[in-house]
XYZ file of N, CA and C in Angstrom:
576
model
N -69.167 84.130 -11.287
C -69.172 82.709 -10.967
C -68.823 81.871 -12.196
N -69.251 82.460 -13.733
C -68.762 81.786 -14.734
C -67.610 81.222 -15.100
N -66.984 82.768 -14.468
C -65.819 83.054 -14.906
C -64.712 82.396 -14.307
N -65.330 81.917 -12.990
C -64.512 81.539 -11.730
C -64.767 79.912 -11.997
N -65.807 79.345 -12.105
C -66.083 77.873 -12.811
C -65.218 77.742 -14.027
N -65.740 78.498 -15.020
C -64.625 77.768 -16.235
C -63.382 77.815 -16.231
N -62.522 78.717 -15.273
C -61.254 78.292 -14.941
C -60.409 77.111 -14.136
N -61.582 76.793 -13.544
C -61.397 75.731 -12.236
C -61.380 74.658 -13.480
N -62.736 74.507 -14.326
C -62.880 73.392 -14.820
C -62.051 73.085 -15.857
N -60.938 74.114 -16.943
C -59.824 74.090 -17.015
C -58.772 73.661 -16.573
N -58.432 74.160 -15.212
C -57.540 73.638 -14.502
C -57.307 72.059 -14.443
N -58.761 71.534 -14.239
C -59.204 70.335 -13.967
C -59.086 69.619 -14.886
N -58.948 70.364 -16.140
C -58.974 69.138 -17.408
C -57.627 69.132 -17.557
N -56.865 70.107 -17.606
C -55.199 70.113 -17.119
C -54.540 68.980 -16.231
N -55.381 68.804 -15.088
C -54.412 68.105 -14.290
C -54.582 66.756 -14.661
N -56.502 66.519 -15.422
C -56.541 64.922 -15.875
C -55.897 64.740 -17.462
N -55.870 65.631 -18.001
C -54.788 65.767 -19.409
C -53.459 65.185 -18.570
N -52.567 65.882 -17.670
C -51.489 65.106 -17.510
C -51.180 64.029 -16.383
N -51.758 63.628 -15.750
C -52.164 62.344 -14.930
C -52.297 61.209 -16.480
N -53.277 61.922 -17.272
C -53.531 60.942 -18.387
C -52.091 60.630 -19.037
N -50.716 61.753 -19.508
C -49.987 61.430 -20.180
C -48.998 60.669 -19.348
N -48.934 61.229 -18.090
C -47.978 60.326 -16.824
C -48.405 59.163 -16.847
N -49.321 57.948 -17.292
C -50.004 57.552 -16.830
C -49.620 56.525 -17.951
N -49.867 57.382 -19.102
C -49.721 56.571 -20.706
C -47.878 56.423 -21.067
N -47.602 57.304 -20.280
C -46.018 57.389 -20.793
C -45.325 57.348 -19.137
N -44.945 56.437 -18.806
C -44.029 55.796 -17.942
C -42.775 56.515 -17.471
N -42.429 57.185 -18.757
C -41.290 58.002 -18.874
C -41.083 59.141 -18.572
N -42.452 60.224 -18.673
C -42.894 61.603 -18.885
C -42.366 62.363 -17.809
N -43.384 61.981 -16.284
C -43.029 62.464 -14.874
C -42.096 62.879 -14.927
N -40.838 62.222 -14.647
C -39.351 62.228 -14.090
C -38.890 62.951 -15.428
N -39.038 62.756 -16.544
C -38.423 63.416 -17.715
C -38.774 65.117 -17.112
N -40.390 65.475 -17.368
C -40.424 66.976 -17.313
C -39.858 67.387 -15.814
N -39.539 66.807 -15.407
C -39.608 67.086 -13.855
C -37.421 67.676 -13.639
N -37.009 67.026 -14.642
C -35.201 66.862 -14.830
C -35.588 67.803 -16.194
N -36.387 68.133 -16.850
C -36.511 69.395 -18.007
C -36.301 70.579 -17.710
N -37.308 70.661 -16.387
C -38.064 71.744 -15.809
C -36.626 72.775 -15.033
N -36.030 71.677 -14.440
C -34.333 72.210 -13.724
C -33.722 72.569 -15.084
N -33.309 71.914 -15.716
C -32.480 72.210 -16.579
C -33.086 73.615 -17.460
N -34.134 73.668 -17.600
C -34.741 75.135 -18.657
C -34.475 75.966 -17.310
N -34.887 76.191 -16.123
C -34.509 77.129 -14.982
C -32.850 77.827 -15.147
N -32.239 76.369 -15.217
C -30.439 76.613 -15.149
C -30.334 77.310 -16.079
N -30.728 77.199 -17.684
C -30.410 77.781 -19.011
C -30.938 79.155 -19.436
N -31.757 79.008 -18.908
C -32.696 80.147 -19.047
C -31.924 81.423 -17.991
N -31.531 81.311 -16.815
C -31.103 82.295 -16.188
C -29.509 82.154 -16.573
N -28.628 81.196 -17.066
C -27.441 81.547 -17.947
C -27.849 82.509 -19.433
N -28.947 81.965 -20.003
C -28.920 83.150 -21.174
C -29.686 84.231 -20.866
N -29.828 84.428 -19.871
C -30.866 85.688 -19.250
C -32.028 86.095 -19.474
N -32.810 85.390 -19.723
C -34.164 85.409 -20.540
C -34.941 86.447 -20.094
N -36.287 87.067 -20.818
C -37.107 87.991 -19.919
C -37.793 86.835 -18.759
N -38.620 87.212 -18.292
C -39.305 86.860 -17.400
C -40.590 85.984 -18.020
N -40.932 86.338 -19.092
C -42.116 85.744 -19.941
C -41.476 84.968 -20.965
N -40.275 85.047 -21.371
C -39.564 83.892 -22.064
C -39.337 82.710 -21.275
N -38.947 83.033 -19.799
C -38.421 82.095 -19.042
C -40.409 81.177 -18.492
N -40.969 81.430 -18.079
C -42.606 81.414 -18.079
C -42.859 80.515 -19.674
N -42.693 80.493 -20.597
C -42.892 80.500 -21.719
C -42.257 78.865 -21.626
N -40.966 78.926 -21.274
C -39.639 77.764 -21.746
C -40.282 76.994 -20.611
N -40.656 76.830 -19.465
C -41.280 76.396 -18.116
C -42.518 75.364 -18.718
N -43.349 76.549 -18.993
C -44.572 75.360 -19.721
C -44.390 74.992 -20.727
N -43.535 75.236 -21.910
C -43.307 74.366 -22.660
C -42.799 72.946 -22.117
N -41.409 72.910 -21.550
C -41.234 72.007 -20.520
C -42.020 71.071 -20.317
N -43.151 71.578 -19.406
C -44.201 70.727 -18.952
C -45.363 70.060 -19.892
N -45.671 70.966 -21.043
C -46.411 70.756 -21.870
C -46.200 70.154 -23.345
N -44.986 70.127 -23.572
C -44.623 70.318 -25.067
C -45.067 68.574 -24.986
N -45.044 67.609 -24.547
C -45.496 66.055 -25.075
C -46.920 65.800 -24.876
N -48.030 67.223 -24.435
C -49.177 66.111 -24.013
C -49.861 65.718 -25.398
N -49.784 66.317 -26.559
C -50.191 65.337 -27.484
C -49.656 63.778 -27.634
N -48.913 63.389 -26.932
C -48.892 62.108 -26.611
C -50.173 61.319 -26.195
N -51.045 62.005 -25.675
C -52.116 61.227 -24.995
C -52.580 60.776 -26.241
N -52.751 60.614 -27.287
C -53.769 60.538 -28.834
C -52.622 59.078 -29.199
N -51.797 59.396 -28.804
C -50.921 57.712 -29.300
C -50.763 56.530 -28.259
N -51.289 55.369 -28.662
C -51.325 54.198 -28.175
C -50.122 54.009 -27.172
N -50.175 53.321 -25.972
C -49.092 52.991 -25.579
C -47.467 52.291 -25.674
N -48.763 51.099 -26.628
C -47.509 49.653 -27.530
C -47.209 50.650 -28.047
N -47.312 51.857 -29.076
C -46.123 52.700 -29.605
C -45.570 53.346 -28.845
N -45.374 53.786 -28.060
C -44.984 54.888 -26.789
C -43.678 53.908 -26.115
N -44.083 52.875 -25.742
C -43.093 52.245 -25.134
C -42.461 51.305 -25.467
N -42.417 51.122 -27.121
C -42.107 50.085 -28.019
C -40.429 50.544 -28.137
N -39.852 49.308 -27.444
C -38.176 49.314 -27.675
C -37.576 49.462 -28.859
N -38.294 48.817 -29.894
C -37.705 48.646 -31.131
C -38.049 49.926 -31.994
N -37.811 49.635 -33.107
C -37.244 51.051 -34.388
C -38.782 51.187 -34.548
N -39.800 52.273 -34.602
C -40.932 52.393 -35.105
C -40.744 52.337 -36.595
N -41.667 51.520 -37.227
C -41.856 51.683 -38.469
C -42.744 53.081 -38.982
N -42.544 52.970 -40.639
C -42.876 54.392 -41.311
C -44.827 54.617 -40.669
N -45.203 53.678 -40.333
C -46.775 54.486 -39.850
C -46.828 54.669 -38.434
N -46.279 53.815 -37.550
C -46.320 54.475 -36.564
C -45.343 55.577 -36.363
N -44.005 56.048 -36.860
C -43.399 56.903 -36.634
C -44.429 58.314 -37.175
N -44.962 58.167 -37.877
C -45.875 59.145 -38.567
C -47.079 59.819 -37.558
N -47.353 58.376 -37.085
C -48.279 58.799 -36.048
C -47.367 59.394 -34.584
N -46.411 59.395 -34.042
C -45.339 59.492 -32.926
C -45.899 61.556 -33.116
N -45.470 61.255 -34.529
C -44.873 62.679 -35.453
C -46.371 63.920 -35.280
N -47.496 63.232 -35.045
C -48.397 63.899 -34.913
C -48.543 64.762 -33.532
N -48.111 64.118 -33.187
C -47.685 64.524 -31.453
C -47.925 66.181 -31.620
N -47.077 66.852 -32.054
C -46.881 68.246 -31.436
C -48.094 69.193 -32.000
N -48.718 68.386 -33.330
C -49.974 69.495 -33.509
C -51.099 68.976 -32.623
N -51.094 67.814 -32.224
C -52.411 67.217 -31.299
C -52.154 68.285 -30.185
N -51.418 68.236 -29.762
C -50.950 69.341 -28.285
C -51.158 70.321 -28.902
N -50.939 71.022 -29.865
C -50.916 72.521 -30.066
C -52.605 72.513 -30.000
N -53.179 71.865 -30.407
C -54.934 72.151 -30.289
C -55.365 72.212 -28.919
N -54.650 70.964 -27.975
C -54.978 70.892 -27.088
C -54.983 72.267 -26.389
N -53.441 72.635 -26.530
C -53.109 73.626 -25.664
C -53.915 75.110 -26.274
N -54.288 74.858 -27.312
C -54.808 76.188 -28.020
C -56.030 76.652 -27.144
N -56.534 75.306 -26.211
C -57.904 74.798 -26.188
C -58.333 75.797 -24.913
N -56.958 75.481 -23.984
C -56.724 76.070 -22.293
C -56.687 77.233 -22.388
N -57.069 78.221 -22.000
C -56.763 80.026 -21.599
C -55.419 80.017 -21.045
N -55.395 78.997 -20.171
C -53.993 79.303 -18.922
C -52.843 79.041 -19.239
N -52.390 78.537 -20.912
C -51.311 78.032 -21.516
C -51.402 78.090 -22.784
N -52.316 79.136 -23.250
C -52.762 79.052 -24.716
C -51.379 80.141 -25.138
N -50.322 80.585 -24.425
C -49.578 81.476 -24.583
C -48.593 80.173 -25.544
N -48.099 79.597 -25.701
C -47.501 78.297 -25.451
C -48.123 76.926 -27.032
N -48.842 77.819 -27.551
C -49.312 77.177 -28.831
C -48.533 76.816 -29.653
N -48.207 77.919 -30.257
C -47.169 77.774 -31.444
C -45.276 77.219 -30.916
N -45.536 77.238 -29.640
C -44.321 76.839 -29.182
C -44.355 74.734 -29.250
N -45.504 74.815 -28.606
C -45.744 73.153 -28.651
C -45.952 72.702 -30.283
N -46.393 73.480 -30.715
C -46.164 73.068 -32.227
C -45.494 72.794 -32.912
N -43.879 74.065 -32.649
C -42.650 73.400 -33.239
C -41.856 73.173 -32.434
N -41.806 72.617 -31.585
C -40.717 72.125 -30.526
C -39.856 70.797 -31.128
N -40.478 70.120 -32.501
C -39.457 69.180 -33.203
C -39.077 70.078 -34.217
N -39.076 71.111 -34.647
C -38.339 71.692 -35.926
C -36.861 71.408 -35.716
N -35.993 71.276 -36.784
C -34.783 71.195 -36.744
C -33.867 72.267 -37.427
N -32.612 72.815 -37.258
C -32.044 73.946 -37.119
C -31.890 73.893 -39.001
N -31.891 72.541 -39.353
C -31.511 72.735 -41.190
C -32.717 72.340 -41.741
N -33.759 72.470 -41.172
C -35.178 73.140 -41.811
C -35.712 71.280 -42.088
N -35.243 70.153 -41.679
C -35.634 69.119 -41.911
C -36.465 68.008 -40.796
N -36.684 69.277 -39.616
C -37.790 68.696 -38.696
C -39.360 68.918 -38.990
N -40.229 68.737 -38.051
C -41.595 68.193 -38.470
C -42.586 69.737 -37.157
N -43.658 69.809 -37.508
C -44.429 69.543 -38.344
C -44.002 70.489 -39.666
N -43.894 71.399 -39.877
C -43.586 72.998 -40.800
C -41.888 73.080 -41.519
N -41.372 72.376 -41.286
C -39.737 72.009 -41.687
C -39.362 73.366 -41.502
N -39.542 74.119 -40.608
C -38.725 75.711 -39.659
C -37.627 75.450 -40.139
N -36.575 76.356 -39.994
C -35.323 76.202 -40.460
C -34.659 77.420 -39.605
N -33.023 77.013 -38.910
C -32.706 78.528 -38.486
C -33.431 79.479 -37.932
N -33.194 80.255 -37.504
C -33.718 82.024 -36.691
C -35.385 81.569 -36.975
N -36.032 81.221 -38.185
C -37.421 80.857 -38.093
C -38.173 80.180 -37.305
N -37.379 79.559 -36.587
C -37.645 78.263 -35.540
C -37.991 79.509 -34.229
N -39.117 79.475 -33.530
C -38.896 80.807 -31.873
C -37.412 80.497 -31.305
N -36.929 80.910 -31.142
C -36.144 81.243 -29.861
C -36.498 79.978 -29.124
N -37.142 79.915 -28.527
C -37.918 79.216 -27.720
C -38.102 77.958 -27.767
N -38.172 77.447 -28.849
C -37.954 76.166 -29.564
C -36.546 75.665 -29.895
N -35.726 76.430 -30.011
C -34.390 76.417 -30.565
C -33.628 76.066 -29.045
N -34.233 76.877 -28.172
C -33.749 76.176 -26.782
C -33.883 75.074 -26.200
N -34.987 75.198 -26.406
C -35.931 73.605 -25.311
C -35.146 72.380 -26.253
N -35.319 72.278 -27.696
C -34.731 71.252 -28.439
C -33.482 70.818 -28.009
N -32.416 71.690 -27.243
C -30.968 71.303 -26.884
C -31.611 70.715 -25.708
N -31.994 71.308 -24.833
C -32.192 71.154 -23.366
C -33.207 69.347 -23.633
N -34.195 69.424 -24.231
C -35.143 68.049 -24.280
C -33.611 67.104 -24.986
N -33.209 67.150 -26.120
C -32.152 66.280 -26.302
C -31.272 65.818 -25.605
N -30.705 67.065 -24.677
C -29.805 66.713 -23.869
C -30.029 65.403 -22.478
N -31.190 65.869 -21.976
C -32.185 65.421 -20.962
C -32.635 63.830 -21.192
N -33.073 63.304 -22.711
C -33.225 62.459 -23.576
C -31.777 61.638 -23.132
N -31.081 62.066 -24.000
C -29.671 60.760 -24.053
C -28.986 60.447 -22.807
N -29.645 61.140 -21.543
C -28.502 61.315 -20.604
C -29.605 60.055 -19.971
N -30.102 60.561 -20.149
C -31.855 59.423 -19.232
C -32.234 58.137 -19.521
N -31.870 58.317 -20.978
C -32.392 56.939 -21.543
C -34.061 56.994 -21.793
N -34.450 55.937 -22.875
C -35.803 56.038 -23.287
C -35.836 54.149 -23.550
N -37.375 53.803 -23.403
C -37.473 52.288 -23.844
C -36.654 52.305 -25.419
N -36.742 52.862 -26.232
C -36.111 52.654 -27.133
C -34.184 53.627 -27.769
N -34.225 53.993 -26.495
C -32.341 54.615 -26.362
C -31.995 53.921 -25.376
N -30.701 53.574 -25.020
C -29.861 53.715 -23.816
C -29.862 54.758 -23.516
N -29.464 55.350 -22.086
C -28.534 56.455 -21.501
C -27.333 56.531 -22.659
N -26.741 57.472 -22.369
C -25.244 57.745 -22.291
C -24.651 58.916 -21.287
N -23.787 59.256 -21.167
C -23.274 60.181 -20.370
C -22.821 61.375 -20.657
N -22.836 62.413 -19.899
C -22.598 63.356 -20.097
C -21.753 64.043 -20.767
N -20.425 63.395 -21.116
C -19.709 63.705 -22.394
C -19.771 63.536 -23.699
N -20.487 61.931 -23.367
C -21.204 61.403 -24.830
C -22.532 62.246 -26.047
N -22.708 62.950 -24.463
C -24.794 63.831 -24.940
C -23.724 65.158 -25.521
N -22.786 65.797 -24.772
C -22.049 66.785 -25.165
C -21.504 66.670 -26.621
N -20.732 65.616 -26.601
C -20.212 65.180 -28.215
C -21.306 65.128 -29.108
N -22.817 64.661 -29.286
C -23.724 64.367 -29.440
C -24.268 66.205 -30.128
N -24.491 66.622 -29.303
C -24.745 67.894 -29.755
C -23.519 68.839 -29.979
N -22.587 68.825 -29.974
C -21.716 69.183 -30.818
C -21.409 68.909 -32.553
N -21.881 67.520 -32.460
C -21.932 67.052 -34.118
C -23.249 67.445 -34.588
N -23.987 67.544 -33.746
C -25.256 68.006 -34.362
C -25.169 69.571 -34.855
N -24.522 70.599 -33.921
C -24.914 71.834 -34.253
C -24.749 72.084 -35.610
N -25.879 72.644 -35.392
C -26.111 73.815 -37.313
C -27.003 72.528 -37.899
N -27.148 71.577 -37.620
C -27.854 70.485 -38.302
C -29.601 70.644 -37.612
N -28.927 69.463 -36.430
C -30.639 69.679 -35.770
C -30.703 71.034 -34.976
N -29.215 71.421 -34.057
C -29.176 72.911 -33.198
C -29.058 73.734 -33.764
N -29.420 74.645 -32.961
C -28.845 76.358 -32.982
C -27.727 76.258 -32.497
N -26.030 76.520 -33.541
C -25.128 76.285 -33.169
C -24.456 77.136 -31.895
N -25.309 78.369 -31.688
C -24.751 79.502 -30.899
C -25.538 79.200 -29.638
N -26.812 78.361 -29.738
C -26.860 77.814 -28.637
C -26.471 76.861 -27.927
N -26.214 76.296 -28.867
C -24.932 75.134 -28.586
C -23.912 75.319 -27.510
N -23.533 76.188 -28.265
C -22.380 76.979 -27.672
C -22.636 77.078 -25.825
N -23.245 78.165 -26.053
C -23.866 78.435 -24.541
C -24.263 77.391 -23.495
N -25.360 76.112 -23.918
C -25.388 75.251 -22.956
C -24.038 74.535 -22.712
N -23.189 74.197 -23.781
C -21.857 73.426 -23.268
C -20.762 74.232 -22.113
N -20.979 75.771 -22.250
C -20.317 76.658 -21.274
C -21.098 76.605 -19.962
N -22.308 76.489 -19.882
C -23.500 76.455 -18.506
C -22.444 75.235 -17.740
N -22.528 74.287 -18.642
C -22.339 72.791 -18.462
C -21.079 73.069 -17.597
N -20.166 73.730 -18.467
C -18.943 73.401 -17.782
C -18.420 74.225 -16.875
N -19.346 75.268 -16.658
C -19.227 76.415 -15.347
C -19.801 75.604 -14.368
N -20.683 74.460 -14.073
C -21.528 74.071 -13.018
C -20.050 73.027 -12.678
């Protein structure tokens, strides 16, 4: 019965953890929800195992709930964050990694929510990862969340379109991407 309670009551703090971030972030819903397709599409173009693809899924869903720890006026502030609130934005992925450390049912998914901002030339946050050091896993979702990002628009981006997000990560690869993944989502892209 313990065993069967503290999972429920897990579950339960799960679903008010993200009700809470849907809730705080305006944006979130519909974002993971257009993530969630797109990691499905990518994931079965690069053929993933079955627990990679499981893995890229809840990241998906999970990689922003350290958002809940940041104020809204920053969350949905149009304009350029300045150097303390960007700092605080930036805290984001270790607040979630505790969180998620916290759950049994997604604790697989820790170190993934942790570096899901690393960047491919070692100058993202929190750990400045660099290249092949970055999971797999992270190196994916980062194209796929970017891509998803510019095409959508944010209170503080426009949209742009689908050639524009393409050009976009093309100048980026080897910088913020994995250039060879690069590669691959622009071929998904243009097989669909």
């Amino acid at each position: 019965e313990k065993l069967n309670e503290g999972a429920f009551m897990r579950q339960d703090l799960l679903k008010n953890i993200e009700s809470l971030l849907f809730e705080h972030c305006f944006f979130e819903s519909p974002h993971i929800n257009r993530l969630t397709k797109l990691v499905q599409e990518f994931s079965k173009h690069l053929n993933l195992s079955e627990n990679e693809n499981e893995d890229l899924i809840l990241l998906a869903k999970y990689h922003d709930i350290g958002l809940v720890s940041i104020s809204e006026s920053i969350l949905n502030n149009p304009e350029k964050l300045g150097e303390t609130d960007f700092e605080r934005v930036k805290s984001h992925s270790e607040v979630g990694s505790r969180i998620v450390h916290s759950i049994l049912e997604i604790q697989s998914i820790t170190s993934l929510v942790l570096h899901h901002h690393e960047l491919y030339n070692g100058t993202g946050y929190p750990s400045q990862l660099s290249g092949e050091s970055i999971p797999l896993i992270d190196r994916i979702f980062t194209i796929i969340d970017a891509y998803e990002v510019m095409t959508s628009g944010r209170p503080y981006q426009e949209k742009i379109t689908h050639e524009q997000a393409i050009k976009e990560l093309t100048y980026n690869s080897g910088i913020q991407f994995d250039p060879d993944l690069v590669n691959h989502f622009i071929q998904m892209k243009e097989d669909e």
